[in-house]
Short mmCIF file of C-alpha atoms and ligand atoms in Angstrom, two decimals:
data_model
loop_
_atom_site.label_atom_id
_atom_site.label_comp_id
_atom_site.label_asym_id
_atom_site.label_seq_id
_atom_site.Cartn_x
_atom_site.Cartn_y
_atom_site.Cartn_z
CA MET A 1101 0.13 0.10 0.02
CA THR A 1102 1.24 3.62 -0.75
CA ASN A 1103 0.29 7.28 0.29
CA ASN A 1104 0.88 10.55 -1.13
CA ALA A 1105 0.13 12.87 1.55
CA GLY A 1106 2.41 15.60 2.74
CA THR A 1107 5.64 16.99 2.67
CA SER A 1108 8.11 14.58 1.64
CA VAL A 1109 12.05 14.06 2.43
CA ASP A 1110 14.68 11.32 2.38
CA VAL A 1111 14.37 10.89 6.14
CA ILE A 1112 12.38 12.31 9.46
CA ILE A 1113 14.56 12.74 12.44
CA ALA A 1114 12.32 13.23 15.58
CA GLY A 1115 14.49 14.67 18.33
CA ALA A 1116 17.34 17.47 17.88
CA GLY A 1117 19.35 16.39 21.25
CA ILE A 1118 23.05 15.56 20.56
CA VAL A 1119 22.28 12.39 19.16
CA GLY A 1120 19.56 13.22 16.76
CA ALA A 1121 21.69 16.67 15.81
CA ALA A 1122 24.49 14.53 14.99
CA PHE A 1123 22.59 11.89 12.71
CA ALA A 1124 21.07 14.65 11.01
CA ALA A 1125 24.67 16.34 10.54
CA LEU A 1126 26.10 12.79 9.21
CA LEU A 1127 23.32 12.47 6.50
CA GLY A 1128 22.82 16.11 5.52
CA ARG A 1129 26.46 16.48 4.62
CA ALA A 1130 25.81 12.99 2.24
CA GLY A 1131 23.33 15.14 0.62
CA ILE A 1132 20.20 13.20 2.24
CA SER A 1133 17.02 15.77 2.78
CA ILE A 1134 16.25 15.69 6.23
CA ALA A 1135 12.96 16.94 8.12
CA LEU A 1136 13.95 17.81 11.77
CA ILE A 1137 11.64 18.08 14.51
CA GLU A 1138 11.96 19.33 18.09
CA ALA A 1139 9.75 19.65 20.77
CA THR A 1140 11.32 22.69 22.35
CA ALA A 1141 11.61 26.20 20.88
CA ALA A 1142 14.93 27.50 19.83
CA GLU A 1143 16.27 29.76 22.23
CA PRO A 1144 18.66 32.59 20.89
CA ASP A 1145 18.87 34.94 23.62
CA LYS A 1146 20.08 32.46 26.17
CA ASP A 1147 22.84 33.53 28.17
CA LYS A 1148 25.93 31.41 26.72
CA SER A 1149 28.17 32.98 29.72
CA VAL A 1150 26.12 30.93 32.47
CA ALA A 1151 27.63 27.26 33.01
CA ASP A 1152 25.13 24.13 32.19
CA PRO A 1153 24.67 22.18 35.14
CA ARG A 1154 24.91 19.21 32.70
CA VAL A 1155 28.43 18.15 31.42
CA LEU A 1156 29.31 15.54 30.10
CA ALA A 1157 31.94 12.89 29.64
CA ILE A 1158 33.08 12.65 26.13
CA THR A 1159 34.88 9.44 24.80
CA ARG A 1160 38.15 9.54 22.29
CA ALA A 1161 35.33 7.91 19.86
CA SER A 1162 32.78 10.59 20.05
CA GLU A 1163 35.46 13.47 19.42
CA LYS A 1164 36.24 11.25 15.69
CA ILE A 1165 32.73 11.47 15.19
CA LEU A 1166 32.06 14.99 15.87
CA ARG A 1167 35.27 15.71 13.85
CA LYS A 1168 34.28 14.09 11.09
CA ILE A 1169 30.92 16.67 10.97
CA ASN A 1170 33.37 19.08 11.62
CA ILE A 1171 32.10 20.55 14.78
CA TRP A 1172 34.76 19.66 17.08
CA ASP A 1173 36.90 22.94 16.56
CA ARG A 1174 34.22 24.66 17.31
CA ILE A 1175 33.33 22.92 20.45
CA ALA A 1176 37.15 22.86 21.54
CA GLY A 1177 37.55 26.39 21.12
CA ASN A 1178 35.39 27.26 23.82
CA ARG A 1179 35.12 25.75 27.41
CA ILE A 1180 36.45 22.25 27.00
CA GLY A 1181 38.20 20.12 29.69
CA CYS A 1182 40.44 16.97 29.01
CA PHE A 1183 41.18 14.29 31.74
CA ARG A 1184 44.47 13.01 31.68
CA GLU A 1185 43.65 10.69 34.54
CA MET A 1186 40.87 8.64 36.02
CA HIS A 1187 41.20 8.34 40.06
CA VAL A 1188 38.30 5.67 41.56
CA TRP A 1189 37.90 5.09 45.18
CA ASP A 1190 35.60 3.32 47.82
CA GLU A 1191 34.63 5.23 50.78
CA ASN A 1192 33.98 1.82 52.60
CA GLY A 1193 37.73 0.65 52.43
CA HIS A 1194 41.30 1.10 51.37
CA GLY A 1195 40.68 -0.03 47.54
CA GLN A 1196 41.60 2.64 44.46
CA ILE A 1197 42.42 2.49 40.82
CA HIS A 1198 44.39 5.31 39.03
CA PHE A 1199 44.25 5.35 35.17
CA ASP A 1200 46.84 7.57 33.26
CA SER A 1201 46.66 8.30 29.60
CA ALA A 1202 50.23 8.27 29.66
CA ALA A 1203 50.20 4.57 30.41
CA ILE A 1204 48.90 4.21 27.09
CA CYS A 1205 50.71 6.83 25.44
CA GLU A 1206 47.28 8.98 24.97
CA SER A 1207 47.29 12.75 25.70
CA THR A 1208 43.85 12.18 27.09
CA LEU A 1209 41.50 9.58 28.26
CA GLY A 1210 38.79 12.07 26.95
CA TYR A 1211 37.09 15.35 27.59
CA ILE A 1212 34.58 16.97 29.85
CA ILE A 1213 32.16 19.50 28.16
CA GLU A 1214 28.80 21.20 28.79
CA SER A 1215 26.11 19.20 27.36
CA ARG A 1216 24.72 22.58 26.21
CA LEU A 1217 27.87 23.61 24.12
CA ILE A 1218 28.04 20.70 22.04
CA GLN A 1219 24.36 20.65 21.15
CA ASP A 1220 24.51 24.64 20.42
CA SER A 1221 27.39 23.44 18.19
CA LEU A 1222 25.74 21.21 16.42
CA HIS A 1223 22.45 23.27 16.44
CA ALA A 1224 24.66 26.45 14.61
CA ALA A 1225 26.29 23.60 11.80
CA LEU A 1226 22.58 22.58 10.91
CA SER A 1227 21.62 25.99 10.07
CA ASN A 1228 24.17 26.09 7.67
CA MET A 1229 23.17 23.24 5.72
CA ASP A 1230 20.41 23.15 3.07
CA THR A 1231 19.46 19.88 3.29
CA ILE A 1232 18.47 20.05 6.72
CA LYS A 1233 14.67 21.87 7.45
CA TRP A 1234 13.57 22.34 10.84
CA TYR A 1235 10.08 21.70 12.44
CA ARG A 1236 10.43 23.77 15.51
CA PRO A 1237 8.44 23.22 18.26
CA ALA A 1238 6.59 20.25 17.16
CA ARG A 1239 5.58 16.91 17.82
CA PRO A 1240 4.68 13.90 16.42
CA VAL A 1241 1.16 12.72 16.99
CA LEU A 1242 0.65 10.23 14.48
CA LEU A 1243 2.45 7.51 12.93
CA GLU A 1244 1.23 5.85 9.81
CA LYS A 1245 3.25 2.67 8.09
CA TYR A 1246 3.01 1.46 4.44
CA ASP A 1247 5.23 -0.19 2.27
CA ASP A 1248 6.86 2.25 0.26
CA SER A 1249 6.84 5.07 2.98
CA VAL A 1250 5.67 6.67 6.42
CA VAL A 1251 4.07 9.33 7.60
CA LEU A 1252 4.36 11.16 10.25
CA GLY A 1253 1.63 13.98 11.63
CA LEU A 1254 2.67 16.64 13.41
CA ASP A 1255 0.57 18.67 16.51
CA ASP A 1256 0.52 21.71 14.28
CA GLY A 1257 -1.28 20.09 11.66
CA ARG A 1258 1.46 19.17 9.40
CA ARG A 1259 2.43 15.88 7.51
CA LEU A 1260 5.56 14.77 6.73
CA ARG A 1261 6.58 11.82 4.48
CA SER A 1262 9.55 9.85 3.94
CA ARG A 1263 11.27 6.23 3.50
CA LEU A 1264 12.34 6.02 7.06
CA ILE A 1265 12.10 8.01 10.45
CA VAL A 1266 14.11 7.98 13.26
CA ALA A 1267 13.24 8.59 16.55
CA ALA A 1268 16.15 10.22 18.84
CA ASP A 1269 13.38 11.77 21.20
CA GLY A 1270 15.23 10.81 24.22
CA SER A 1271 14.17 8.43 26.70
CA ASN A 1272 10.39 8.60 26.83
CA SER A 1273 10.39 8.91 22.87
CA ALA A 1274 6.78 9.59 21.53
CA VAL A 1275 7.69 7.82 18.08
CA ARG A 1276 8.97 4.38 19.65
CA GLU A 1277 5.57 4.63 21.80
CA LEU A 1278 3.38 5.67 18.58
CA ALA A 1279 5.38 2.59 16.69
CA GLY A 1280 4.09 0.36 20.13
CA ILE A 1281 7.71 -0.80 20.72
CA THR A 1282 8.03 -1.87 24.32
CA LEU A 1283 10.66 -0.77 26.67
CA ASP A 1284 12.64 -3.19 29.10
CA SER A 1285 13.47 -0.92 32.09
CA HIS A 1286 14.71 -0.81 35.42
CA ASP A 1287 13.93 1.81 37.84
CA TYR A 1288 17.36 2.07 40.08
CA ARG A 1289 15.78 3.80 42.86
CA GLN A 1290 18.23 6.81 42.70
CA SER A 1291 18.48 10.30 41.16
CA ALA A 1292 21.49 12.35 39.78
CA LEU A 1293 22.04 15.59 40.95
CA VAL A 1294 24.60 17.97 38.78
CA SER A 1295 26.08 20.90 39.11
CA VAL A 1296 29.38 23.03 38.42
CA VAL A 1297 31.09 23.64 41.30
CA THR A 1298 34.29 25.86 41.97
CA THR A 1299 36.65 24.08 44.51
CA GLU A 1300 39.53 25.63 46.46
CA LYS A 1301 42.34 23.11 45.31
CA PRO A 1302 42.93 22.73 41.37
CA HIS A 1303 41.49 19.67 39.90
CA GLY A 1304 44.92 18.66 37.84
CA ASP A 1305 42.77 17.49 34.65
CA ILE A 1306 41.93 14.12 36.67
CA ALA A 1307 38.52 13.01 36.80
CA ARG A 1308 37.75 11.79 40.02
CA GLN A 1309 34.70 8.97 41.21
CA ARG A 1310 34.24 7.97 44.93
CA PHE A 1311 31.85 5.32 45.29
CA LEU A 1312 29.51 6.50 48.81
CA SER A 1313 27.19 3.52 50.00
CA TYR A 1314 24.14 5.38 48.11
CA GLY A 1315 26.26 5.58 44.66
CA PRO A 1316 28.85 7.40 43.40
CA LEU A 1317 30.26 11.00 43.51
CA ALA A 1318 31.80 12.29 40.38
CA PHE A 1319 33.64 15.10 40.29
CA LEU A 1320 34.95 15.94 36.15
CA PRO A 1321 37.23 18.46 35.59
CA MET A 1322 35.98 21.48 32.67
CA ALA A 1323 38.39 23.62 31.11
CA GLU A 1324 38.99 26.32 34.36
CA PRO A 1325 41.57 24.77 36.70
CA SER A 1326 39.07 24.84 40.05
CA ARG A 1327 36.14 24.27 38.00
CA CYS A 1328 34.02 20.70 38.03
CA GLY A 1329 30.67 19.67 37.14
CA ILE A 1330 29.57 17.37 39.35
CA VAL A 1331 27.23 13.91 39.22
CA TRP A 1332 26.25 12.79 42.68
CA SER A 1333 24.22 9.51 42.33
CA THR A 1334 21.99 9.10 45.52
CA ARG A 1335 18.47 7.67 47.12
CA PRO A 1336 15.70 10.18 45.46
CA GLU A 1337 14.89 11.25 49.13
CA HIS A 1338 18.04 12.34 49.65
CA ALA A 1339 18.81 13.71 45.84
CA ALA A 1340 15.41 16.36 46.96
CA GLU A 1341 16.85 17.27 50.23
CA LEU A 1342 20.49 18.25 48.41
CA MET A 1343 18.56 20.05 45.74
CA ASN A 1344 16.55 22.20 48.37
CA MET A 1345 19.20 22.68 50.55
CA ASP A 1346 20.79 26.63 51.10
CA MET A 1347 24.16 27.02 49.26
CA GLY A 1348 26.34 26.88 52.35
CA ARG A 1349 24.80 23.67 53.68
CA PHE A 1350 24.86 22.07 50.07
CA HIS A 1351 29.04 23.11 50.03
CA LEU A 1352 29.90 21.34 53.58
CA GLU A 1353 27.51 18.07 52.27
CA LEU A 1354 29.61 17.88 49.31
CA GLU A 1355 32.91 18.66 50.74
CA SER A 1356 32.42 16.03 53.37
CA ALA A 1357 30.91 13.59 50.68
CA PHE A 1358 33.98 13.55 48.62
CA ALA A 1359 36.07 13.66 51.82
CA GLY A 1360 37.73 17.21 51.12
CA THR A 1361 39.39 15.89 48.34
CA LEU A 1362 39.54 19.35 46.70
CA GLY A 1363 39.23 21.25 49.71
CA ARG A 1364 36.65 23.48 50.19
CA ILE A 1365 34.05 24.36 47.75
CA ILE A 1366 34.08 27.73 47.00
CA SER A 1367 30.90 28.11 44.72
CA SER A 1368 28.11 26.27 42.91
CA GLY A 1369 26.00 27.09 39.77
CA THR A 1370 22.28 25.61 39.35
CA ARG A 1371 21.59 21.96 40.57
CA ALA A 1372 19.27 19.75 38.61
CA SER A 1373 17.98 16.20 39.13
CA PHE A 1374 17.36 13.36 37.20
CA PRO A 1375 15.74 10.17 38.00
CA LEU A 1376 18.11 6.80 36.62
CA ARG A 1377 16.91 3.72 35.16
CA ARG A 1378 18.42 1.15 33.04
CA ALA A 1379 16.25 0.64 29.68
CA GLN A 1380 16.92 -1.05 26.58
CA ALA A 1381 13.95 -0.90 23.66
CA GLU A 1382 12.84 -4.44 22.53
CA HIS A 1383 13.67 -3.92 18.85
CA TYR A 1384 15.66 -0.97 17.75
CA CYS A 1385 14.20 -0.78 14.52
CA GLN A 1386 10.81 -1.90 12.21
CA HIS A 1387 10.22 -1.76 8.76
CA ARG A 1388 10.47 2.07 7.98
CA LEU A 1389 11.57 3.14 11.76
CA ALA A 1390 14.59 3.09 13.86
CA LEU A 1391 15.34 4.19 17.31
CA ILE A 1392 19.16 5.34 18.36
CA GLY A 1393 20.73 7.09 21.59
CA ASP A 1394 18.30 7.05 24.64
CA SER A 1395 14.98 6.28 22.30
CA ALA A 1396 16.88 3.00 22.44
CA HIS A 1397 18.58 2.51 25.70
CA SER A 1398 19.18 4.20 28.95
CA VAL A 1399 22.16 3.57 31.02
CA HIS A 1400 23.97 4.80 34.24
CA PRO A 1401 25.52 7.74 34.63
CA LEU A 1402 28.51 6.04 36.35
CA ALA A 1403 30.70 5.45 33.63
CA GLY A 1404 29.83 8.44 31.73
CA GLN A 1405 28.76 6.92 28.52
CA GLY A 1406 25.14 7.53 27.28
CA VAL A 1407 25.78 9.90 25.11
CA ASN A 1408 28.70 8.20 23.57
CA LEU A 1409 26.74 5.31 22.89
CA GLY A 1410 24.10 7.29 21.28
CA LEU A 1411 26.50 9.05 18.69
CA LEU A 1412 27.73 5.57 18.03
CA ASP A 1413 24.15 4.40 17.18
CA ALA A 1414 24.24 7.64 14.98
CA ALA A 1415 27.33 7.16 13.36
CA THR A 1416 26.66 3.46 12.54
CA LEU A 1417 23.22 3.94 11.40
CA ALA A 1418 24.52 6.90 8.99
CA GLU A 1419 27.35 4.43 7.55
CA ILE A 1420 24.36 1.74 7.00
CA MET A 1421 22.17 3.93 5.19
CA ILE A 1422 24.65 6.21 3.22
CA GLU A 1423 26.02 2.51 1.83
CA ALA A 1424 22.56 1.33 0.90
CA ARG A 1425 22.02 4.05 -1.21
CA LEU A 1426 25.19 4.11 -3.11
CA LYS A 1427 24.30 0.88 -3.78
CA GLY A 1428 20.54 1.77 -4.68
CA ARG A 1429 18.77 -0.31 -2.27
CA ASP A 1430 16.00 1.69 -0.11
CA ALA A 1431 17.66 2.31 3.05
CA GLY A 1432 14.28 2.61 4.80
CA ALA A 1433 14.07 -1.54 4.01
CA TYR A 1434 13.85 -3.82 7.35
CA SER A 1435 16.44 -5.71 5.64
CA VAL A 1436 18.88 -3.11 5.66
CA LEU A 1437 17.77 -1.23 9.38
CA ARG A 1438 18.41 -4.72 10.71
CA ARG A 1439 22.13 -4.75 10.07
CA TYR A 1440 21.86 -1.64 12.11
CA GLU A 1441 20.25 -3.20 15.21
CA ARG A 1442 22.20 -6.79 15.01
CA TRP A 1443 25.51 -4.26 15.23
CA ARG A 1444 24.40 -1.91 17.87
CA LYS A 1445 21.75 -3.42 20.12
CA GLY A 1446 24.23 -6.64 21.83
CA GLU A 1447 27.21 -3.90 22.33
CA ASN A 1448 24.99 -1.39 23.99
CA TYR A 1449 23.74 -4.44 25.71
CA ARG A 1450 27.47 -5.61 26.90
CA MET A 1451 28.17 -1.94 27.75
CA MET A 1452 24.91 -1.78 30.19
CA MET A 1453 25.55 -5.04 31.82
CA ILE A 1454 28.96 -4.27 32.62
CA PHE A 1455 27.76 -0.34 33.97
CA GLU A 1456 25.10 -2.62 36.18
CA GLY A 1457 27.74 -5.03 37.49
CA LEU A 1458 29.91 -1.82 38.53
CA LYS A 1459 27.12 -0.60 40.01
CA TYR A 1460 25.99 -3.05 42.31
CA LEU A 1461 29.72 -4.23 42.99
CA PHE A 1462 30.16 -0.77 44.41
CA GLU A 1463 27.04 -0.29 46.39
CA SER A 1464 26.84 -3.49 48.04
CA GLU A 1465 27.52 -3.09 51.85
CA ALA A 1466 28.06 -7.21 52.45
CA CYS A 1467 31.23 -7.70 54.35
CA PRO A 1468 32.93 -10.24 51.26
CA VAL A 1469 31.71 -8.02 48.85
CA ARG A 1470 33.00 -5.11 50.25
CA TRP A 1471 36.22 -6.99 50.70
CA LEU A 1472 36.30 -8.59 46.81
CA ARG A 1473 35.66 -4.73 45.63
CA ASN A 1474 38.75 -3.20 48.08
CA THR A 1475 41.02 -6.48 46.90
CA GLY A 1476 39.67 -6.46 43.29
CA MET A 1477 40.58 -2.64 42.72
CA ASP A 1478 44.28 -3.02 44.51
CA ILE A 1479 45.05 -6.25 42.32
CA MET A 1480 43.57 -4.16 39.00
CA ASP A 1481 45.49 -1.44 40.13
CA SER A 1482 48.81 -3.37 40.11
CA VAL A 1483 48.09 -5.13 36.58
CA PRO A 1484 48.77 -2.50 33.98
CA VAL A 1485 47.09 -4.84 31.10
CA LEU A 1486 44.30 -4.98 32.66
CA LYS A 1487 44.14 -1.24 33.40
CA GLU A 1488 44.83 -0.72 29.71
CA TRP A 1489 42.11 -2.41 28.49
CA ILE A 1490 39.72 -1.00 30.70
CA MET A 1491 41.14 2.45 29.71
CA VAL A 1492 40.60 1.82 26.14
CA GLN A 1493 36.73 0.80 26.74
CA ALA A 1494 36.64 3.95 28.94
CA MET A 1495 38.04 5.77 25.36
CA GLY A 1496 35.09 4.13 23.46
CA LEU A 1497 38.01 2.72 20.80
CA ALA A 1498 37.08 -1.00 21.80
CA GLY A 1499 34.76 -3.35 19.82
CA ASP A 1500 32.99 -3.01 16.36
CA LEU A 1501 33.30 0.42 15.64
CA PRO A 1502 31.51 2.47 12.25
CA ALA A 1503 34.24 3.82 10.45
CA SER A 1504 33.48 7.75 11.43
CA ALA A 1505 34.42 6.30 14.92
CA ARG A 1506 37.51 5.19 13.96
CA GLY A 1507 38.38 8.51 12.22
CA LEU A 1508 38.28 6.97 8.96
CA SER A 1509 35.95 8.88 6.11
C1 FAD B 512 23.19 13.02 35.39
C2 FAD B 512 23.47 12.50 34.25
C3 FAD B 512 24.61 12.74 33.56
C4 FAD B 512 24.94 12.04 32.27
N1 FAD B 512 26.49 11.84 32.16
C5 FAD B 512 27.00 11.34 31.12
C6 FAD B 512 28.66 11.15 30.66
O1 FAD B 512 29.20 11.97 30.94
N2 FAD B 512 28.64 11.06 29.21
C7 FAD B 512 27.44 10.27 28.65
O2 FAD B 512 28.15 9.95 27.68
N3 FAD B 512 26.31 10.41 28.77
C8 FAD B 512 26.14 10.90 30.02
N4 FAD B 512 24.56 10.80 30.43
C9 FAD B 512 23.70 10.75 29.64
C10 FAD B 512 23.18 11.45 28.39
O3 FAD B 512 22.93 12.50 29.05
C11 FAD B 512 22.29 10.54 27.41
O4 FAD B 512 22.44 9.98 27.00
C12 FAD B 512 22.11 12.13 26.12
O5 FAD B 512 21.57 12.93 26.61
C13 FAD B 512 20.44 11.13 25.10
O6 FAD B 512 20.75 12.07 24.13
P1 FAD B 512 19.88 12.03 23.30
O7 FAD B 512 19.91 13.06 22.12
O8 FAD B 512 19.77 10.62 22.90
O9 FAD B 512 18.65 12.28 24.22
P2 FAD B 512 18.06 13.50 24.87
O10 FAD B 512 19.15 14.29 25.40
O11 FAD B 512 17.16 13.23 25.68
O12 FAD B 512 17.48 14.47 23.48
C14 FAD B 512 16.49 14.40 23.27
C15 FAD B 512 15.72 15.52 22.01
O13 FAD B 512 14.64 14.90 21.61
C16 FAD B 512 13.40 16.22 21.98
N5 FAD B 512 12.07 15.80 22.27
C17 FAD B 512 11.78 15.24 22.98
N6 FAD B 512 10.43 14.31 23.13
C18 FAD B 512 9.97 14.69 21.72
C19 FAD B 512 9.09 14.92 21.01
N7 FAD B 512 7.70 14.32 21.45
N8 FAD B 512 8.87 15.52 19.82
C20 FAD B 512 10.10 16.03 19.40
N9 FAD B 512 11.22 15.98 19.92
C21 FAD B 512 11.06 15.50 21.20
C22 FAD B 512 14.21 16.75 23.46
O14 FAD B 512 13.46 18.57 23.14
C23 FAD B 512 15.45 16.67 23.31
O15 FAD B 512 15.91 18.01 22.44
C24 FAD B 512 24.43 11.74 31.78
C25 FAD B 512 22.97 11.54 31.74
C26 FAD B 512 22.45 11.88 33.07
C27 FAD B 512 20.92 11.72 33.83
#
């Protein structure tokens, strides 16, 4: 069955977060026409001097993808922190691990960047592409699939038609729901509180994470020597308490939870809190539809990998689609999209389970587990080969990567 209603484009993308916007840029530069739908309105008058409370650890693989779409230099010219070392330790014991990029002859293990800075840079790059047409603010409300096309109805009454729709509309994806794809989800009963703080002592380009009984507290080094983004995963009630604390008390709580490692907390910015869950969509694709980024999966932020996995989804799907087009194949056909699902779903699940294992290992109060993790950390810290393997994983350079994540054209 066919349908000819609505404006026609090659691909419809729902969601212009980091993953959707990067995917649009990868396709747009290959000459593929795109309708990009974003629920939020543009904010041209936003004060860019105020730090975004959300900072992201960005892997070397993601750097390569962002370089491929020519936005890395735009980001790097701004507030970007590098971490050369990583220090992880346990509140309840002596165990600790120290990773150093010098051990694998790399200048850095990764970057710390404000989420908004990456997103704004991507949006600026997209606004210069003739292949991209924005629909903003708009939300999908209707999805009709036919053999040779898909029709998406927006809440403003417009209708769009293409051979493929890609959902990049985040963990509560409306497109995933319209397509009837279920989500296997587990509530961690934790919330992550984020903010940007200034500390008495400089961070020295070291990413630090202290595992507390209720979850990890990370201090992520930003561009300025005494500025860190913090991610504090804890019980939802505790996160709510921290959100409502006056600044003085919040600083004291934070200093104490971090055992004064970076001295006093001098100042802090806006606080925000996010409920945490692990989730994986039952399917990453159907005929004429694919899910990427958080619409397909959500992971615990303790390893700072969510957006990095999403960028790998985007780069993989773009590579498969561009190759299909070059061969004259229908890039929205299930047989083509299934290759994407086979490539990414298992890999994302593997990473998800590693983070889950780490989470439970570090949060368990049982004496044998506590002993095991402290001893395990000490052993790991003394085995260079093991540490090198972990560093390569954390840099996103392991596994079956799409060409753009390997720095190939
Ligand atoms: C506390 C915390 C810390 C984190 N730290 C890291 C880290 O250090 N490193 C890392 O890699 N990851 C990290 N993550 C994970 C990361 O934030 C997410 O994986 C990432 O934001 C997902 O990007 P996305 O583009 O897929 O989805 P989103 O960022 O959720 O973007 C979705 C976009 O779609 C739009 N949208 C939503 N609904 C609709 C709709 N119905 N119609 C149209 N548009 C819609 C939204 O407005 C948004 O622009 C962290 C997460 C949390 C909670």
